[in-house]
Amino acid sequence: MFLKLLGESIRFAWQVLSTNLLRTMLSLLGVTIGIMLIIAVFTVVDSLEKNIKDSFSFLGSNVVSVDKMSFVERDPNVPFYVYFRRPSNTYDEFEFLKSNLKNASHVTFYGTRSSTMKYKSSSINGISIFGISNEYKDVYEVDILNGRYFTSQEIEGGRNVTIIGDEVAKSLFPYESPIGKSITTRGQKLVVIGVLAKEGKSLLGTPSSDERIYIPYKMFTKMFYVGRFGVSPTIAAKGYVEDIGLVELQNEMEGMLRKVRGLKPKEESNFALNRPEAIADAIGQVFDIVGYAGWIIGGFSILVGGFGIMNIMFVSVQERTKIIGIQKSLGAKNYFILFQFLFEAIFLCLIGGVTGVLIVYLLTFIPTGGLEIALSFKNILLGVVVSSVIGVVSGIVPSAKAARLDPVEAMRAS
C-alpha cells in the first residue's frame, strides 16, 4: 500500500509539475532558496570551524600545558602586565613534574623564538626555532618525512643538530637533499638530520611545522636568553585519557606546581594551566550563534516556500475534486486520499530541497583560497529532513480537506 501510494503521489506530482511548470517552479523557489541558505550557512560554518580548529592542532590533543596566562580566560580587573611578571617555567620544574606526575603518560619542555636560516647564499626569514626535550615527539605530533628524530644523547648533550620543516627545506635546498648539510642561524651551525612532512598553511596563519625547525633544548639556551624578559618556556603533559583523566591530571599538576613554587594555600597561582579543548569550545560557541542566524535567514525563505507549496496543494485538490469523488465512491478510504496528497506535498518539497542542496554542492567547487569547504553527509541529511518536514506541514491542511470531501458532492463539482 505504501509503495502504491508513493508511486501515485510521484505520478500526480509530476503531472502538476509538467502541467503548470511556471507556477510550480515559482512556488518551489522559496523552498529551494531557504534550504540552500540554511545548508550553505551550516556548510561554511562547519568548514570554518574545522579549519580553525585544525589551525590550533599544533597545541596537541589530550594535553595540559603550563603557561603564564590562560588561552581564553583572563580577569579584566587584573592588569595585563601582571601576567608577564609571573615567573617563567624552569627546567627543574619540568624534571620534577616528569618524575612525579602519575596521571601523565609523557611530559615535555620547550621554548620557541624566530630567526633567519642561512645556507650558502640562500636564506629564509621568520622561521620558528623550537628548542625541545626528548619527549616532545610523544606529546605533540612530529611527522618526519626524511631522516630521523633526535637521539637521547643529542638532546642531553645539546648537540648542534636540527630537524627542519618542508618550507625551510625547499627554500634552502631546492635542488639537493638537506640531510647531512649544515644551516646557520644566530652564529650557530646546525646539521640537518631530518625533514618534516608538509603540513600546509593554516586558515588563521597560526604556526605551521613547514616554517619551523627543531633543535635540542640545551642548544636553544646557547642561542637565546631564557627566563624573565627572555624566552618563557612551556611545560606540557599528555594525559592517558580524555575528560575525567585530563581533569585529574590538571588538578595534580596544579598541586605539584604550587608546592614546588612555594605558594601558600591562600595565595593565587602564578601560572595558568591550558587545554586546547578550551579554544575549541570558545570557537564552537561563536559558530553556534552564526548557525542560529542561518536558521533565521533561511527560515523566512522556507516560510514563503511553505505557503507556496500549500497553495499548489489547494489548487491540486480543487483540480482533482471529481477524481477524489470517484476514488471514494469506489471504496477509497479517507487515509488513502490523505496520504496521496500528503506524499505529493512531501515529494514537491523534496524536489526544492534536493535542488538547494545540489546548488550548495556545486558552490563548494569554487576556489576559496586557504579555506577548504566540503558538504558533509550530516548537512545533506539535514536538507532532506527539513524539506520533508516542510512538505508535511504545508500539505497536511490541503490533504485533510481532500480526505473529508463528500464523494457525491465531489463528483458534482464543476
mmCIF file of C-alpha atoms in Angstrom:
data_model
loop_
_atom_site.group_PDB
_atom_site.id
_atom_site.type_symbol
_atom_site.label_atom_id
_atom_site.label_comp_id
_atom_site.label_asym_id
_atom_site.label_seq_id
_atom_site.Cartn_x
_atom_site.Cartn_y
_atom_site.Cartn_z
ATOM 1 C CA MET A 1 0.000 0.000 0.000
ATOM 2 C CA PHE A 2 2.834 2.389 0.910
ATOM 3 C CA LEU A 3 4.619 1.766 -2.406
ATOM 4 C CA LYS A 4 1.368 2.174 -4.301
ATOM 5 C CA LEU A 5 0.629 5.495 -2.591
ATOM 6 C CA LEU A 6 4.187 6.655 -3.181
ATOM 7 C CA GLY A 7 4.030 5.719 -6.863
ATOM 8 C CA GLU A 8 0.732 7.511 -7.402
ATOM 9 C CA SER A 9 1.941 10.566 -5.498
ATOM 10 C CA ILE A 10 5.058 10.794 -7.662
ATOM 11 C CA ARG A 11 2.920 10.425 -10.785
ATOM 12 C CA PHE A 12 0.440 13.107 -9.709
ATOM 13 C CA ALA A 13 3.264 15.414 -8.590
ATOM 14 C CA TRP A 14 4.956 15.024 -11.942
ATOM 15 C CA GLN A 15 1.653 15.887 -13.673
ATOM 16 C CA VAL A 16 1.398 19.054 -11.555
ATOM 17 C CA LEU A 17 4.974 19.979 -12.415
ATOM 18 C CA SER A 18 4.604 19.370 -16.145
ATOM 19 C CA THR A 19 1.117 20.891 -16.493
ATOM 20 C CA ASN A 20 1.768 24.079 -14.511
ATOM 21 C CA LEU A 21 5.520 24.300 -14.787
ATOM 22 C CA LEU A 22 5.965 28.064 -14.250
ATOM 23 C CA ARG A 23 3.599 28.212 -11.260
ATOM 24 C CA THR A 24 5.257 25.193 -9.661
ATOM 25 C CA MET A 25 8.785 26.495 -10.251
ATOM 26 C CA LEU A 26 7.952 29.837 -8.641
ATOM 27 C CA SER A 27 6.341 28.097 -5.661
ATOM 28 C CA LEU A 28 9.298 25.748 -5.204
ATOM 29 C CA LEU A 29 11.737 28.653 -5.428
ATOM 30 C CA GLY A 30 11.106 29.639 -1.805
ATOM 31 C CA VAL A 31 11.861 26.124 -0.526
ATOM 32 C CA THR A 32 14.929 25.858 -2.762
ATOM 33 C CA ILE A 33 16.357 29.200 -1.613
ATOM 34 C CA GLY A 34 15.536 28.502 2.040
ATOM 35 C CA ILE A 35 17.184 25.077 2.072
ATOM 36 C CA MET A 36 20.121 26.425 0.056
ATOM 37 C CA LEU A 37 20.690 29.269 2.565
ATOM 38 C CA ILE A 38 20.455 27.018 5.622
ATOM 39 C CA ILE A 39 22.699 24.277 4.195
ATOM 40 C CA ALA A 40 25.143 26.851 2.795
ATOM 41 C CA VAL A 41 25.454 28.566 6.190
ATOM 42 C CA PHE A 42 25.934 25.273 8.028
ATOM 43 C CA THR A 43 28.426 24.042 5.421
ATOM 44 C CA VAL A 44 30.511 27.222 5.653
ATOM 45 C CA VAL A 45 30.265 27.238 9.463
ATOM 46 C CA ASP A 46 31.315 23.583 9.730
ATOM 47 C CA SER A 47 34.173 24.123 7.284
ATOM 48 C CA LEU A 48 35.344 27.284 9.070
ATOM 49 C CA GLU A 49 35.154 25.588 12.455
ATOM 50 C CA LYS A 50 37.106 22.573 11.211
ATOM 51 C CA ASN A 51 39.767 24.713 9.519
ATOM 52 C CA ILE A 52 40.172 26.963 12.568
ATOM 53 C CA LYS A 53 40.406 24.015 14.939
ATOM 54 C CA ASP A 54 42.960 22.416 12.606
ATOM 55 C CA SER A 55 44.902 25.683 12.821
ATOM 56 C CA PHE A 56 45.312 25.030 16.544
ATOM 57 C CA SER A 57 46.331 21.400 16.069
ATOM 58 C CA PHE A 58 49.901 22.388 16.970
ATOM 59 C CA LEU A 59 48.641 22.676 20.567
ATOM 60 C CA GLY A 60 48.120 18.902 20.613
ATOM 61 C CA SER A 61 45.270 16.763 21.943
ATOM 62 C CA ASN A 62 44.789 15.440 25.489
ATOM 63 C CA VAL A 63 47.478 17.913 26.519
ATOM 64 C CA VAL A 64 47.679 20.242 29.534
ATOM 65 C CA SER A 65 50.285 22.996 29.224
ATOM 66 C CA VAL A 66 51.744 25.338 31.830
ATOM 67 C CA ASP A 67 51.879 28.979 30.694
ATOM 68 C CA LYS A 68 51.882 32.438 32.231
ATOM 69 C CA MET A 69 48.277 33.172 31.222
ATOM 70 C CA SER A 70 45.158 31.367 30.073
ATOM 71 C CA PHE A 71 44.368 30.917 26.366
ATOM 72 C CA VAL A 72 40.732 32.044 26.672
ATOM 73 C CA GLU A 73 40.061 33.350 30.213
ATOM 74 C CA ARG A 74 41.539 36.477 31.786
ATOM 75 C CA ASP A 75 40.366 38.524 34.751
ATOM 76 C CA PRO A 76 39.528 42.004 33.343
ATOM 77 C CA ASN A 77 40.361 43.559 36.703
ATOM 78 C CA VAL A 78 43.950 42.303 36.574
ATOM 79 C CA PRO A 79 46.371 44.492 34.557
ATOM 80 C CA PHE A 80 47.903 42.743 31.577
ATOM 81 C CA TYR A 81 51.470 43.293 32.782
ATOM 82 C CA VAL A 82 50.779 41.243 35.923
ATOM 83 C CA TYR A 83 50.713 38.081 33.834
ATOM 84 C CA PHE A 84 54.061 38.887 32.219
ATOM 85 C CA ARG A 85 55.632 39.406 35.651
ATOM 86 C CA ARG A 86 54.813 35.836 36.581
ATOM 87 C CA PRO A 87 57.832 33.522 36.838
ATOM 88 C CA SER A 88 58.817 31.524 33.780
ATOM 89 C CA ASN A 89 58.781 27.735 33.817
ATOM 90 C CA THR A 90 62.151 26.197 34.634
ATOM 91 C CA TYR A 91 63.860 23.011 33.563
ATOM 92 C CA ASP A 92 63.943 21.884 37.210
ATOM 93 C CA GLU A 93 60.145 22.214 37.398
ATOM 94 C CA PHE A 94 59.856 20.152 34.223
ATOM 95 C CA GLU A 95 62.038 17.386 35.644
ATOM 96 C CA PHE A 96 60.075 17.458 38.931
ATOM 97 C CA LEU A 97 56.751 17.032 37.109
ATOM 98 C CA LYS A 98 58.200 14.416 34.799
ATOM 99 C CA SER A 99 59.355 12.333 37.772
ATOM 100 C CA ASN A 100 56.241 12.728 39.943
ATOM 101 C CA LEU A 101 53.133 13.061 37.752
ATOM 102 C CA LYS A 102 51.058 9.859 37.932
ATOM 103 C CA ASN A 103 48.278 10.875 35.527
ATOM 104 C CA ALA A 104 50.582 11.853 32.648
ATOM 105 C CA SER A 105 51.886 9.484 30.003
ATOM 106 C CA HIS A 106 54.603 11.929 28.866
ATOM 107 C CA VAL A 107 55.877 15.371 29.882
ATOM 108 C CA THR A 108 57.886 17.699 27.633
ATOM 109 C CA PHE A 109 59.601 21.083 27.854
ATOM 110 C CA TYR A 110 60.178 23.530 25.011
ATOM 111 C CA GLY A 111 60.847 27.153 24.152
ATOM 112 C CA THR A 112 60.429 28.989 20.859
ATOM 113 C CA ARG A 113 61.778 32.067 19.079
ATOM 114 C CA SER A 114 62.007 33.244 15.469
ATOM 115 C CA SER A 115 65.162 33.801 13.447
ATOM 116 C CA THR A 116 66.683 33.698 9.966
ATOM 117 C CA MET A 117 68.085 30.469 8.493
ATOM 118 C CA LYS A 118 71.008 30.545 6.044
ATOM 119 C CA TYR A 119 72.658 28.034 3.750
ATOM 120 C CA LYS A 120 75.414 29.304 1.452
ATOM 121 C CA SER A 121 73.850 32.257 -0.431
ATOM 122 C CA SER A 122 70.245 31.301 0.393
ATOM 123 C CA SER A 123 68.275 32.483 3.414
ATOM 124 C CA ILE A 124 64.731 32.408 4.773
ATOM 125 C CA ASN A 125 63.296 34.776 7.404
ATOM 126 C CA GLY A 126 60.753 34.376 10.199
ATOM 127 C CA ILE A 127 61.421 30.706 10.927
ATOM 128 C CA SER A 128 60.313 29.449 14.349
ATOM 129 C CA ILE A 129 63.064 27.698 16.284
ATOM 130 C CA PHE A 130 61.741 25.144 18.775
ATOM 131 C CA GLY A 131 64.161 24.067 21.493
ATOM 132 C CA ILE A 132 62.677 20.792 22.740
ATOM 133 C CA SER A 133 63.225 17.997 25.219
ATOM 134 C CA ASN A 134 63.383 14.374 24.098
ATOM 135 C CA GLU A 135 59.723 13.685 24.968
ATOM 136 C CA TYR A 136 58.350 16.338 22.603
ATOM 137 C CA LYS A 137 57.507 13.742 19.926
ATOM 138 C CA ASP A 138 55.435 11.796 22.481
ATOM 139 C CA VAL A 139 53.285 14.808 23.408
ATOM 140 C CA TYR A 140 52.998 16.530 20.013
ATOM 141 C CA GLU A 141 52.963 15.110 16.513
ATOM 142 C CA VAL A 142 56.330 15.221 14.765
ATOM 143 C CA ASP A 143 55.831 13.743 11.293
ATOM 144 C CA ILE A 144 59.280 13.177 9.813
ATOM 145 C CA LEU A 145 59.323 12.565 6.061
ATOM 146 C CA ASN A 146 63.059 12.078 5.589
ATOM 147 C CA GLY A 147 65.791 11.407 8.112
ATOM 148 C CA ARG A 148 65.271 10.719 11.822
ATOM 149 C CA TYR A 149 64.401 12.156 15.232
ATOM 150 C CA PHE A 150 66.979 13.178 17.837
ATOM 151 C CA THR A 151 68.719 10.563 19.964
ATOM 152 C CA SER A 152 68.652 10.979 23.750
ATOM 153 C CA GLN A 153 72.405 11.665 23.654
ATOM 154 C CA GLU A 154 71.898 14.537 21.174
ATOM 155 C CA ILE A 155 69.150 16.041 23.336
ATOM 156 C CA GLU A 156 71.000 15.718 26.647
ATOM 157 C CA GLY A 157 74.285 16.891 25.169
ATOM 158 C CA GLY A 158 72.735 19.885 23.389
ATOM 159 C CA ARG A 159 74.301 18.849 20.068
ATOM 160 C CA ASN A 160 74.153 21.150 17.040
ATOM 161 C CA VAL A 161 71.629 19.054 15.088
ATOM 162 C CA THR A 162 68.234 20.059 13.709
ATOM 163 C CA ILE A 163 65.034 18.811 12.090
ATOM 164 C CA ILE A 164 63.680 21.317 9.548
ATOM 165 C CA GLY A 165 60.223 21.993 8.089
ATOM 166 C CA ASP A 166 59.168 21.472 4.485
ATOM 167 C CA GLU A 167 59.273 25.175 3.544
ATOM 168 C CA VAL A 168 62.739 25.590 5.063
ATOM 169 C CA ALA A 169 63.988 22.578 3.121
ATOM 170 C CA LYS A 170 62.533 23.810 -0.197
ATOM 171 C CA SER A 171 63.872 27.343 0.255
ATOM 172 C CA LEU A 172 67.404 26.437 1.297
ATOM 173 C CA PHE A 173 67.818 23.156 -0.581
ATOM 174 C CA PRO A 174 65.712 23.391 -3.766
ATOM 175 C CA TYR A 175 67.906 21.019 -5.801
ATOM 176 C CA GLU A 176 69.591 18.798 -3.210
ATOM 177 C CA SER A 177 68.848 16.719 -0.158
ATOM 178 C CA PRO A 178 69.271 18.687 3.089
ATOM 179 C CA ILE A 179 70.192 15.608 5.157
ATOM 180 C CA GLY A 180 73.761 15.983 6.425
ATOM 181 C CA LYS A 181 74.043 19.625 5.335
ATOM 182 C CA SER A 182 74.672 22.469 7.788
ATOM 183 C CA ILE A 183 72.480 25.565 8.114
ATOM 184 C CA THR A 184 73.436 28.687 10.064
ATOM 185 C CA THR A 185 71.343 30.768 12.470
ATOM 186 C CA ARG A 186 72.370 33.211 15.179
ATOM 187 C CA GLY A 187 76.006 32.314 14.678
ATOM 188 C CA GLN A 188 75.444 28.565 15.199
ATOM 189 C CA LYS A 189 75.876 25.819 12.597
ATOM 190 C CA LEU A 190 73.210 23.100 12.751
ATOM 191 C CA VAL A 191 73.469 19.778 10.934
ATOM 192 C CA VAL A 192 70.174 18.684 9.354
ATOM 193 C CA ILE A 193 69.205 15.155 10.444
ATOM 194 C CA GLY A 194 65.528 15.176 9.424
ATOM 195 C CA VAL A 195 62.871 16.901 7.315
ATOM 196 C CA LEU A 196 59.234 17.219 8.399
ATOM 197 C CA ALA A 197 56.336 16.215 6.178
ATOM 198 C CA LYS A 198 54.472 19.098 4.516
ATOM 199 C CA GLU A 199 51.600 20.414 6.645
ATOM 200 C CA GLY A 200 50.335 23.348 4.580
ATOM 201 C CA LYS A 201 49.197 26.801 5.673
ATOM 202 C CA SER A 202 46.503 27.161 8.297
ATOM 203 C CA LEU A 203 43.452 29.400 7.907
ATOM 204 C CA LEU A 204 44.409 31.749 10.759
ATOM 205 C CA GLY A 205 48.070 31.909 9.914
ATOM 206 C CA THR A 206 48.990 30.086 13.119
ATOM 207 C CA PRO A 207 52.437 28.466 13.230
ATOM 208 C CA SER A 208 52.869 25.646 10.736
ATOM 209 C CA SER A 209 55.529 22.972 11.000
ATOM 210 C CA ASP A 210 56.548 23.885 7.425
ATOM 211 C CA GLU A 211 58.205 27.078 8.695
ATOM 212 C CA ARG A 212 59.916 25.830 11.826
ATOM 213 C CA ILE A 213 62.967 23.879 12.920
ATOM 214 C CA TYR A 214 63.526 21.697 15.990
ATOM 215 C CA ILE A 215 66.761 21.688 17.969
ATOM 216 C CA PRO A 216 67.758 20.229 21.383
ATOM 217 C CA TYR A 217 66.653 22.484 24.236
ATOM 218 C CA LYS A 218 70.173 22.850 25.658
ATOM 219 C CA MET A 219 71.353 24.034 22.236
ATOM 220 C CA PHE A 220 68.445 26.501 22.247
ATOM 221 C CA THR A 221 69.685 28.049 25.513
ATOM 222 C CA LYS A 222 73.038 28.805 23.859
ATOM 223 C CA MET A 223 71.227 30.886 21.214
ATOM 224 C CA PHE A 224 68.545 32.664 23.280
ATOM 225 C CA TYR A 225 68.215 34.068 26.766
ATOM 226 C CA VAL A 226 65.665 32.020 28.729
ATOM 227 C CA GLY A 227 63.830 33.404 31.758
ATOM 228 C CA ARG A 228 62.401 36.755 32.810
ATOM 229 C CA PHE A 229 62.479 39.307 29.944
ATOM 230 C CA GLY A 230 63.547 36.447 27.662
ATOM 231 C CA VAL A 231 62.044 33.239 26.327
ATOM 232 C CA SER A 232 59.346 31.796 28.572
ATOM 233 C CA PRO A 233 59.393 28.014 28.044
ATOM 234 C CA THR A 234 56.311 25.803 28.185
ATOM 235 C CA ILE A 235 55.805 22.598 30.147
ATOM 236 C CA ALA A 236 53.264 20.259 28.529
ATOM 237 C CA ALA A 237 51.906 16.947 29.813
ATOM 238 C CA LYS A 238 49.905 14.425 27.817
ATOM 239 C CA GLY A 239 47.139 12.582 29.664
ATOM 240 C CA TYR A 240 46.205 8.930 29.350
ATOM 241 C CA VAL A 241 42.505 9.537 28.673
ATOM 242 C CA GLU A 242 40.225 12.475 27.842
ATOM 243 C CA ASP A 243 37.810 14.432 30.047
ATOM 244 C CA ILE A 244 37.967 12.957 33.562
ATOM 245 C CA GLY A 245 41.576 11.809 33.105
ATOM 246 C CA LEU A 246 42.653 15.280 31.980
ATOM 247 C CA VAL A 247 40.832 16.930 34.884
ATOM 248 C CA GLU A 248 42.732 14.683 37.290
ATOM 249 C CA LEU A 249 45.989 15.492 35.504
ATOM 250 C CA GLN A 250 45.236 19.203 35.627
ATOM 251 C CA ASN A 251 44.490 19.074 39.364
ATOM 252 C CA GLU A 252 47.632 17.034 40.016
ATOM 253 C CA MET A 253 49.792 19.471 38.029
ATOM 254 C CA GLU A 254 48.342 22.470 39.857
ATOM 255 C CA GLY A 255 49.046 20.935 43.258
ATOM 256 C CA MET A 256 52.631 19.985 42.390
ATOM 257 C CA LEU A 257 53.457 23.348 40.802
ATOM 258 C CA ARG A 258 52.090 25.261 43.778
ATOM 259 C CA LYS A 259 54.211 23.062 46.027
ATOM 260 C CA VAL A 260 57.422 23.435 44.034
ATOM 261 C CA ARG A 261 56.930 27.214 43.765
ATOM 262 C CA GLY A 262 56.267 27.522 47.486
ATOM 263 C CA LEU A 263 52.815 29.086 47.204
ATOM 264 C CA LYS A 264 50.738 29.331 50.392
ATOM 265 C CA PRO A 265 47.173 27.923 50.446
ATOM 266 C CA LYS A 266 45.536 31.364 50.156
ATOM 267 C CA GLU A 267 47.931 32.669 47.519
ATOM 268 C CA GLU A 268 46.740 32.831 43.916
ATOM 269 C CA SER A 269 48.521 30.554 41.427
ATOM 270 C CA ASN A 270 51.189 32.397 39.454
ATOM 271 C CA PHE A 271 50.705 30.204 36.381
ATOM 272 C CA ALA A 272 47.894 29.041 34.092
ATOM 273 C CA LEU A 273 47.017 25.510 33.012
ATOM 274 C CA ASN A 274 45.705 25.431 29.455
ATOM 275 C CA ARG A 275 43.909 22.794 27.421
ATOM 276 C CA PRO A 276 43.365 23.093 23.630
ATOM 277 C CA GLU A 277 39.760 21.999 24.172
ATOM 278 C CA ALA A 278 39.078 25.391 25.782
ATOM 279 C CA ILE A 279 39.839 27.138 22.485
ATOM 280 C CA ALA A 280 37.685 24.628 20.596
ATOM 281 C CA ASP A 281 34.765 25.253 22.993
ATOM 282 C CA ALA A 282 35.079 29.021 22.608
ATOM 283 C CA ILE A 283 35.141 28.687 18.820
ATOM 284 C CA GLY A 284 32.140 26.342 18.927
ATOM 285 C CA GLN A 285 30.060 28.903 20.882
ATOM 286 C CA VAL A 286 30.758 31.596 18.294
ATOM 287 C CA PHE A 287 29.749 29.348 15.411
ATOM 288 C CA ASP A 288 26.600 28.248 17.241
ATOM 289 C CA ILE A 289 25.450 31.878 17.092
ATOM 290 C CA VAL A 290 26.224 32.023 13.364
ATOM 291 C CA GLY A 291 24.248 28.797 12.907
ATOM 292 C CA TYR A 292 21.209 30.299 14.633
ATOM 293 C CA ALA A 293 21.447 33.284 12.296
ATOM 294 C CA GLY A 294 21.443 30.870 9.358
ATOM 295 C CA TRP A 295 18.247 29.252 10.624
ATOM 296 C CA ILE A 296 16.569 32.665 10.954
ATOM 297 C CA ILE A 297 17.599 33.860 7.478
ATOM 298 C CA GLY A 298 16.707 30.578 5.785
ATOM 299 C CA GLY A 299 13.546 30.234 7.879
ATOM 300 C CA PHE A 300 11.900 33.245 6.245
ATOM 301 C CA SER A 301 12.513 31.822 2.770
ATOM 302 C CA ILE A 302 11.235 28.420 3.881
ATOM 303 C CA LEU A 303 8.118 30.069 5.333
ATOM 304 C CA VAL A 304 7.388 31.714 1.994
ATOM 305 C CA GLY A 305 8.129 28.459 0.171
ATOM 306 C CA GLY A 306 5.867 26.531 2.534
ATOM 307 C CA PHE A 307 2.931 28.808 1.738
ATOM 308 C CA GLY A 308 3.726 28.362 -1.952
ATOM 309 C CA ILE A 309 3.570 24.580 -1.634
ATOM 310 C CA MET A 310 0.337 24.852 0.334
ATOM 311 C CA ASN A 311 -1.123 26.985 -2.450
ATOM 312 C CA ILE A 312 -0.127 24.366 -5.030
ATOM 313 C CA MET A 313 -1.778 21.653 -2.991
ATOM 314 C CA PHE A 314 -5.052 23.599 -2.593
ATOM 315 C CA VAL A 315 -5.093 24.132 -6.354
ATOM 316 C CA SER A 316 -4.301 20.458 -6.911
ATOM 317 C CA VAL A 317 -7.189 19.417 -4.635
ATOM 318 C CA GLN A 318 -9.519 21.804 -6.478
ATOM 319 C CA GLU A 319 -8.471 20.478 -9.909
ATOM 320 C CA ARG A 320 -8.861 16.820 -8.867
ATOM 321 C CA THR A 321 -12.083 17.091 -6.859
ATOM 322 C CA LYS A 322 -14.006 14.870 -9.297
ATOM 323 C CA ILE A 323 -11.224 12.262 -9.260
ATOM 324 C CA ILE A 324 -11.345 12.258 -5.459
ATOM 325 C CA GLY A 325 -15.118 11.724 -5.581
ATOM 326 C CA ILE A 326 -14.726 8.781 -7.979
ATOM 327 C CA GLN A 327 -11.958 7.235 -5.835
ATOM 328 C CA LYS A 328 -14.087 7.487 -2.674
ATOM 329 C CA SER A 329 -17.169 6.111 -4.417
ATOM 330 C CA LEU A 330 -15.098 3.096 -5.452
ATOM 331 C CA GLY A 331 -14.158 2.438 -1.816
ATOM 332 C CA ALA A 332 -11.039 4.524 -1.247
ATOM 333 C CA LYS A 333 -10.574 5.274 2.457
ATOM 334 C CA ASN A 334 -10.010 8.765 3.826
ATOM 335 C CA TYR A 335 -6.434 7.936 4.845
ATOM 336 C CA PHE A 336 -5.711 6.832 1.261
ATOM 337 C CA ILE A 337 -6.724 10.257 -0.051
ATOM 338 C CA LEU A 338 -4.916 11.975 2.814
ATOM 339 C CA PHE A 339 -1.618 10.151 2.221
ATOM 340 C CA GLN A 340 -1.917 10.566 -1.525
ATOM 341 C CA PHE A 341 -1.878 14.370 -1.297
ATOM 342 C CA LEU A 342 0.476 14.460 1.671
ATOM 343 C CA PHE A 343 3.092 12.377 -0.200
ATOM 344 C CA GLU A 344 2.665 14.678 -3.147
ATOM 345 C CA ALA A 345 3.441 17.736 -0.974
ATOM 346 C CA ILE A 346 6.484 15.993 0.519
ATOM 347 C CA PHE A 347 7.705 14.990 -2.937
ATOM 348 C CA LEU A 348 7.376 18.559 -4.210
ATOM 349 C CA CYS A 349 9.276 19.920 -1.198
ATOM 350 C CA LEU A 350 11.986 17.290 -1.640
ATOM 351 C CA ILE A 351 12.483 18.477 -5.211
ATOM 352 C CA GLY A 352 13.067 22.002 -3.905
ATOM 353 C CA GLY A 353 15.242 20.783 -1.037
ATOM 354 C CA VAL A 354 17.413 18.498 -3.150
ATOM 355 C CA THR A 355 17.841 21.299 -5.687
ATOM 356 C CA GLY A 356 19.020 23.620 -2.904
ATOM 357 C CA VAL A 357 21.487 21.014 -1.589
ATOM 358 C CA LEU A 358 22.740 20.390 -5.144
ATOM 359 C CA ILE A 359 23.378 24.126 -5.637
ATOM 360 C CA VAL A 360 25.384 24.220 -2.385
ATOM 361 C CA TYR A 361 27.358 21.157 -3.513
ATOM 362 C CA LEU A 362 28.230 22.854 -6.807
ATOM 363 C CA LEU A 363 29.259 26.014 -4.949
ATOM 364 C CA THR A 364 31.811 24.037 -2.895
ATOM 365 C CA PHE A 365 33.894 23.644 -6.061
ATOM 366 C CA ILE A 366 34.501 27.420 -6.225
ATOM 367 C CA PRO A 367 38.101 28.166 -5.094
ATOM 368 C CA THR A 368 38.169 29.889 -1.695
ATOM 369 C CA GLY A 369 41.890 30.325 -1.089
ATOM 370 C CA GLY A 370 43.045 28.687 2.137
ATOM 371 C CA LEU A 371 39.531 27.686 3.246
ATOM 372 C CA GLU A 372 38.551 24.129 2.380
ATOM 373 C CA ILE A 373 34.744 23.885 2.089
ATOM 374 C CA ALA A 374 33.060 20.475 1.967
ATOM 375 C CA LEU A 375 29.392 19.472 2.078
ATOM 376 C CA SER A 376 29.036 16.826 4.781
ATOM 377 C CA PHE A 377 26.553 13.945 4.833
ATOM 378 C CA LYS A 378 25.097 15.461 8.022
ATOM 379 C CA ASN A 379 24.132 18.642 6.172
ATOM 380 C CA ILE A 380 22.756 16.705 3.191
ATOM 381 C CA LEU A 381 20.585 14.691 5.575
ATOM 382 C CA LEU A 382 19.539 17.921 7.303
ATOM 383 C CA GLY A 383 18.366 19.360 3.973
ATOM 384 C CA VAL A 384 16.327 16.231 3.182
ATOM 385 C CA VAL A 385 14.748 16.091 6.657
ATOM 386 C CA VAL A 386 13.862 19.801 6.708
ATOM 387 C CA SER A 387 12.352 19.502 3.220
ATOM 388 C CA SER A 388 10.244 16.539 4.335
ATOM 389 C CA VAL A 389 9.033 18.422 7.418
ATOM 390 C CA ILE A 390 8.066 21.414 5.250
ATOM 391 C CA GLY A 391 6.172 19.033 2.986
ATOM 392 C CA VAL A 392 4.230 17.558 5.915
ATOM 393 C CA VAL A 393 3.419 20.977 7.428
ATOM 394 C CA SER A 394 2.476 22.523 4.063
ATOM 395 C CA GLY A 395 0.482 19.565 2.813
ATOM 396 C CA ILE A 396 -1.417 18.426 5.902
ATOM 397 C CA VAL A 397 -4.252 21.013 5.651
ATOM 398 C CA PRO A 398 -4.961 20.563 1.895
ATOM 399 C CA SER A 399 -4.650 16.775 2.301
ATOM 400 C CA ALA A 400 -7.109 16.763 5.216
ATOM 401 C CA LYS A 401 -9.529 18.888 3.183
ATOM 402 C CA ALA A 402 -9.325 16.402 0.300
ATOM 403 C CA ALA A 403 -9.849 13.424 2.631
ATOM 404 C CA ARG A 404 -13.003 14.972 4.153
ATOM 405 C CA LEU A 405 -14.732 15.639 0.807
ATOM 406 C CA ASP A 406 -18.139 14.051 0.373
ATOM 407 C CA PRO A 407 -17.946 11.681 -2.647
ATOM 408 C CA VAL A 408 -21.315 12.758 -4.097
ATOM 409 C CA GLU A 409 -20.596 16.489 -3.750
ATOM 410 C CA ALA A 410 -17.094 15.954 -5.120
ATOM 411 C CA MET A 411 -18.365 14.246 -8.282
ATOM 412 C CA ARG A 412 -20.866 17.072 -8.835
ATOM 413 C CA ALA A 413 -18.132 19.701 -8.673
ATOM 414 C CA SER A 414 -17.595 21.602 -11.900
#
